[in-house]
Amino acid sequence: AQTVTQSQPEMSVQEAETVTLSCTYDTSESDYYLFWYKQPPSRQMILVIRQEAYKQQNATENRFSVNFQKAAKSFSLKISDSQLGDAAMYFCAYRRGSTDKLIFGTGTRLQVFP
Amino acid sequence: NAGVTQTPKFRVLKTGQSMTLLCAQDMNHEYMYWYRQDPGMGLRLIHYSVGEGTTAKGEVPDGYNVSRLKKQNFLLGLESAAPSQTSVYFCASRTLGKQFFGPGTRLTVL
């Protein structure tokens, strides 16, 4: 069975600094997708970034980028120039390509200090 | 375009009571999902639907039933609520690999 592990329950960063959130996953599949979702206090789940396993290039969305290490089954999220609005729970998620089910990690709470 | 909406936003039930959560989407998506989120855990899939009239079990389906009579609506039912079903429930719909989530329903079962 596929699993997603986020080993950092909480992280903190100073405004304008860079922070990296870790995620590892376990799968025997070759076709899959990885995601980072942000959940602010409003509870709304917001897609931050997505990575296709077949793509070697790391995905980037403005200040958000990933370090996708397929052999190590690692998928970390880097937030550059952190802003107060980045404070939220961040969830790593996995989806097998041929099915539709998202499997979530337990989340990392990110605090941003001014 | 309202996206994914959920009704109600909050609800308190007594053990043994029944209720239905409504999820609606106006994006014409085929796929819809119900998740629950418990403290210290990620979202877990309860049931999902790949189209009107179809439903399938997810990771934690026990104690829940669903129906997808109309493409835009996905209902989650609790026939006899238990305290273990206290949680935040999220609905989502999907297109082209992107899932769109509703704002969640906080359910407390006393």
PDB file of N, CA, C and O in Angstrom, chain A residues 77-107:
ATOM      1  N   LEU A  77       9.142  20.475  -0.250  1.00  0.00           N
ATOM      2  CA  LEU A  77       8.616  21.767  -0.728  1.00  0.00           C
ATOM      3  C   LEU A  77       9.479  22.882  -0.176  1.00  0.00           C
ATOM      4  O   LEU A  77       9.684  22.972   1.037  1.00  0.00           O
ATOM      5  N   LYS A  78       9.967  23.724  -1.053  1.00  0.00           N
ATOM      6  CA  LYS A  78      10.751  24.885  -0.641  1.00  0.00           C
ATOM      7  C   LYS A  78       9.927  26.145  -0.863  1.00  0.00           C
ATOM      8  O   LYS A  78       9.394  26.373  -1.955  1.00  0.00           O
ATOM      9  N   ILE A  79       9.827  26.931   0.196  1.00  0.00           N
ATOM     10  CA  ILE A  79       9.128  28.212   0.107  1.00  0.00           C
ATOM     11  C   ILE A  79      10.179  29.302   0.255  1.00  0.00           C
ATOM     12  O   ILE A  79      10.845  29.403   1.305  1.00  0.00           O
ATOM     13  N   SER A  80      10.332  30.093  -0.758  1.00  0.00           N
ATOM     14  CA  SER A  80      11.301  31.188  -0.747  1.00  0.00           C
ATOM     15  C   SER A  80      10.614  32.493  -0.383  1.00  0.00           C
ATOM     16  O   SER A  80       9.411  32.652  -0.615  1.00  0.00           O
ATOM     17  N   ASP A  81      11.399  33.408   0.201  1.00  0.00           N
ATOM     18  CA  ASP A  81      10.858  34.727   0.541  1.00  0.00           C
ATOM     19  C   ASP A  81       9.526  34.575   1.294  1.00  0.00           C
ATOM     20  O   ASP A  81       8.492  35.114   0.894  1.00  0.00           O
ATOM     21  N   SER A  82       9.572  33.840   2.383  1.00  0.00           N
ATOM     22  CA  SER A  82       8.349  33.509   3.116  1.00  0.00           C
ATOM     23  C   SER A  82       7.568  34.755   3.507  1.00  0.00           C
ATOM     24  O   SER A  82       8.147  35.780   3.891  1.00  0.00           O
ATOM     25  N   GLN A  83       6.261  34.630   3.427  1.00  0.00           N
ATOM     26  CA  GLN A  83       5.371  35.724   3.785  1.00  0.00           C
ATOM     27  C   GLN A  83       4.436  35.288   4.906  1.00  0.00           C
ATOM     28  O   GLN A  83       4.204  34.092   5.099  1.00  0.00           O
ATOM     29  N   LEU A  84       3.907  36.270   5.628  1.00  0.00           N
ATOM     30  CA  LEU A  84       3.023  35.955   6.747  1.00  0.00           C
ATOM     31  C   LEU A  84       1.841  35.111   6.287  1.00  0.00           C
ATOM     32  O   LEU A  84       1.346  34.247   7.005  1.00  0.00           O
ATOM     33  N   GLY A  85       1.390  35.350   5.068  1.00  0.00           N
ATOM     34  CA  GLY A  85       0.260  34.597   4.527  1.00  0.00           C
ATOM     35  C   GLY A  85       0.573  33.156   4.195  1.00  0.00           C
ATOM     36  O   GLY A  85      -0.336  32.381   3.885  1.00  0.00           O
ATOM     37  N   ASP A  86       1.840  32.786   4.283  1.00  0.00           N
ATOM     38  CA  ASP A  86       2.208  31.386   4.036  1.00  0.00           C
ATOM     39  C   ASP A  86       1.938  30.508   5.263  1.00  0.00           C
ATOM     40  O   ASP A  86       2.000  29.284   5.167  1.00  0.00           O
ATOM     41  N   ALA A  87       1.683  31.126   6.386  1.00  0.00           N
ATOM     42  CA  ALA A  87       1.415  30.358   7.600  1.00  0.00           C
ATOM     43  C   ALA A  87       0.166  29.502   7.413  1.00  0.00           C
ATOM     44  O   ALA A  87      -0.908  30.020   7.080  1.00  0.00           O
ATOM     45  N   ALA A  88       0.317  28.202   7.601  1.00  0.00           N
ATOM     46  CA  ALA A  88      -0.786  27.266   7.345  1.00  0.00           C
ATOM     47  C   ALA A  88      -0.302  25.858   7.650  1.00  0.00           C
ATOM     48  O   ALA A  88       0.858  25.634   7.980  1.00  0.00           O
ATOM     49  N   MET A  89      -1.225  24.909   7.524  1.00  0.00           N
ATOM     50  CA  MET A  89      -0.857  23.494   7.482  1.00  0.00           C
ATOM     51  C   MET A  89      -0.553  23.154   6.032  1.00  0.00           C
ATOM     52  O   MET A  89      -1.266  23.570   5.121  1.00  0.00           O
ATOM     53  N   TYR A  90       0.510  22.384   5.852  1.00  0.00           N
ATOM     54  CA  TYR A  90       0.865  21.937   4.511  1.00  0.00           C
ATOM     55  C   TYR A  90       0.812  20.415   4.465  1.00  0.00           C
ATOM     56  O   TYR A  90       1.402  19.731   5.301  1.00  0.00           O
ATOM     57  N   PHE A  91       0.087  19.919   3.473  1.00  0.00           N
ATOM     58  CA  PHE A  91      -0.073  18.487   3.313  1.00  0.00           C
ATOM     59  C   PHE A  91       0.565  18.027   2.006  1.00  0.00           C
ATOM     60  O   PHE A  91       0.333  18.609   0.943  1.00  0.00           O
ATOM     61  N   CYS A  92       1.328  16.978   2.127  1.00  0.00           N
ATOM     62  CA  CYS A  92       1.877  16.298   0.963  1.00  0.00           C
ATOM     63  C   CYS A  92       0.880  15.202   0.581  1.00  0.00           C
ATOM     64  O   CYS A  92       0.276  14.577   1.468  1.00  0.00           O
ATOM     65  N   ALA A  93       0.693  14.974  -0.706  1.00  0.00           N
ATOM     66  CA  ALA A  93      -0.274  13.962  -1.131  1.00  0.00           C
ATOM     67  C   ALA A  93       0.239  13.229  -2.355  1.00  0.00           C
ATOM     68  O   ALA A  93       1.002  13.775  -3.163  1.00  0.00           O
ATOM     69  N   TYR A  94      -0.220  12.015  -2.481  1.00  0.00           N
ATOM     70  CA  TYR A  94       0.194  11.109  -3.571  1.00  0.00           C
ATOM     71  C   TYR A  94      -1.041  10.593  -4.284  1.00  0.00           C
ATOM     72  O   TYR A  94      -2.067  10.330  -3.663  1.00  0.00           O
ATOM     73  N   ARG A  95      -0.927  10.467  -5.595  1.00  0.00           N
ATOM     74  CA  ARG A  95      -2.009   9.845  -6.347  1.00  0.00           C
ATOM     75  C   ARG A  95      -1.426   8.916  -7.390  1.00  0.00           C
ATOM     76  O   ARG A  95      -0.579   9.321  -8.180  1.00  0.00           O
ATOM     77  N   ARG A  96      -1.877   7.677  -7.377  1.00  0.00           N
ATOM     78  CA  ARG A  96      -1.436   6.730  -8.395  1.00  0.00           C
ATOM     79  C   ARG A  96      -2.064   7.127  -9.718  1.00  0.00           C
ATOM     80  O   ARG A  96      -3.238   7.481  -9.770  1.00  0.00           O
ATOM     81  N   GLY A  97      -1.295   7.043 -10.763  1.00  0.00           N
ATOM     82  CA  GLY A  97      -1.769   7.555 -12.041  1.00  0.00           C
ATOM     83  C   GLY A  97      -3.027   6.909 -12.536  1.00  0.00           C
ATOM     84  O   GLY A  97      -3.881   7.549 -13.129  1.00  0.00           O
ATOM     85  N   SER A  98      -3.179   5.595 -12.326  1.00  0.00           N
ATOM     86  CA  SER A  98      -4.302   4.887 -12.921  1.00  0.00           C
ATOM     87  C   SER A  98      -5.575   4.972 -12.080  1.00  0.00           C
ATOM     88  O   SER A  98      -6.631   4.550 -12.518  1.00  0.00           O
ATOM     89  N   THR A  99      -5.473   5.479 -10.893  1.00  0.00           N
ATOM     90  CA  THR A  99      -6.659   5.616 -10.045  1.00  0.00           C
ATOM     91  C   THR A  99      -6.786   7.061  -9.644  1.00  0.00           C
ATOM     92  O   THR A  99      -6.077   7.923 -10.106  1.00  0.00           O
ATOM     93  N   ASP A 100      -7.686   7.275  -8.762  1.00  0.00           N
ATOM     94  CA  ASP A 100      -8.095   8.628  -8.503  1.00  0.00           C
ATOM     95  C   ASP A 100      -7.921   9.055  -7.063  1.00  0.00           C
ATOM     96  O   ASP A 100      -8.310  10.120  -6.696  1.00  0.00           O
ATOM     97  N   LYS A 101      -7.380   8.198  -6.245  1.00  0.00           N
ATOM     98  CA  LYS A 101      -7.438   8.455  -4.820  1.00  0.00           C
ATOM     99  C   LYS A 101      -6.199   9.218  -4.373  1.00  0.00           C
ATOM    100  O   LYS A 101      -5.080   8.820  -4.639  1.00  0.00           O
ATOM    101  N   LEU A 102      -6.435  10.294  -3.669  1.00  0.00           N
ATOM    102  CA  LEU A 102      -5.337  11.034  -3.058  1.00  0.00           C
ATOM    103  C   LEU A 102      -5.051  10.423  -1.698  1.00  0.00           C
ATOM    104  O   LEU A 102      -5.964  10.203  -0.907  1.00  0.00           O
ATOM    105  N   ILE A 103      -3.772  10.194  -1.432  1.00  0.00           N
ATOM    106  CA  ILE A 103      -3.337   9.730  -0.116  1.00  0.00           C
ATOM    107  C   ILE A 103      -2.527  10.856   0.497  1.00  0.00           C
ATOM    108  O   ILE A 103      -1.543  11.316  -0.093  1.00  0.00           O
ATOM    109  N   PHE A 104      -2.947  11.282   1.687  1.00  0.00           N
ATOM    110  CA  PHE A 104      -2.340  12.444   2.321  1.00  0.00           C
ATOM    111  C   PHE A 104      -1.371  12.046   3.424  1.00  0.00           C
ATOM    112  O   PHE A 104      -1.562  11.038   4.113  1.00  0.00           O
ATOM    113  N   GLY A 105      -0.376  12.882   3.630  1.00  0.00           N
ATOM    114  CA  GLY A 105       0.438  12.808   4.829  1.00  0.00           C
ATOM    115  C   GLY A 105      -0.293  13.466   5.985  1.00  0.00           C
ATOM    116  O   GLY A 105      -1.404  13.984   5.830  1.00  0.00           O
ATOM    117  N   THR A 106       0.353  13.466   7.142  1.00  0.00           N
ATOM    118  CA  THR A 106      -0.288  13.986   8.357  1.00  0.00           C
ATOM    119  C   THR A 106      -0.150  15.496   8.510  1.00  0.00           C
ATOM    120  O   THR A 106      -0.737  16.080   9.397  1.00  0.00           O
ATOM    121  N   GLY A 107       0.625  16.105   7.649  1.00  0.00           N
ATOM    122  CA  GLY A 107       0.690  17.566   7.632  1.00  0.00           C
ATOM    123  C   GLY A 107       1.846  18.138   8.431  1.00  0.00           C
ATOM    124  O   GLY A 107       2.349  17.523   9.379  1.00  0.00           O
TER     125      GLY A 107
END
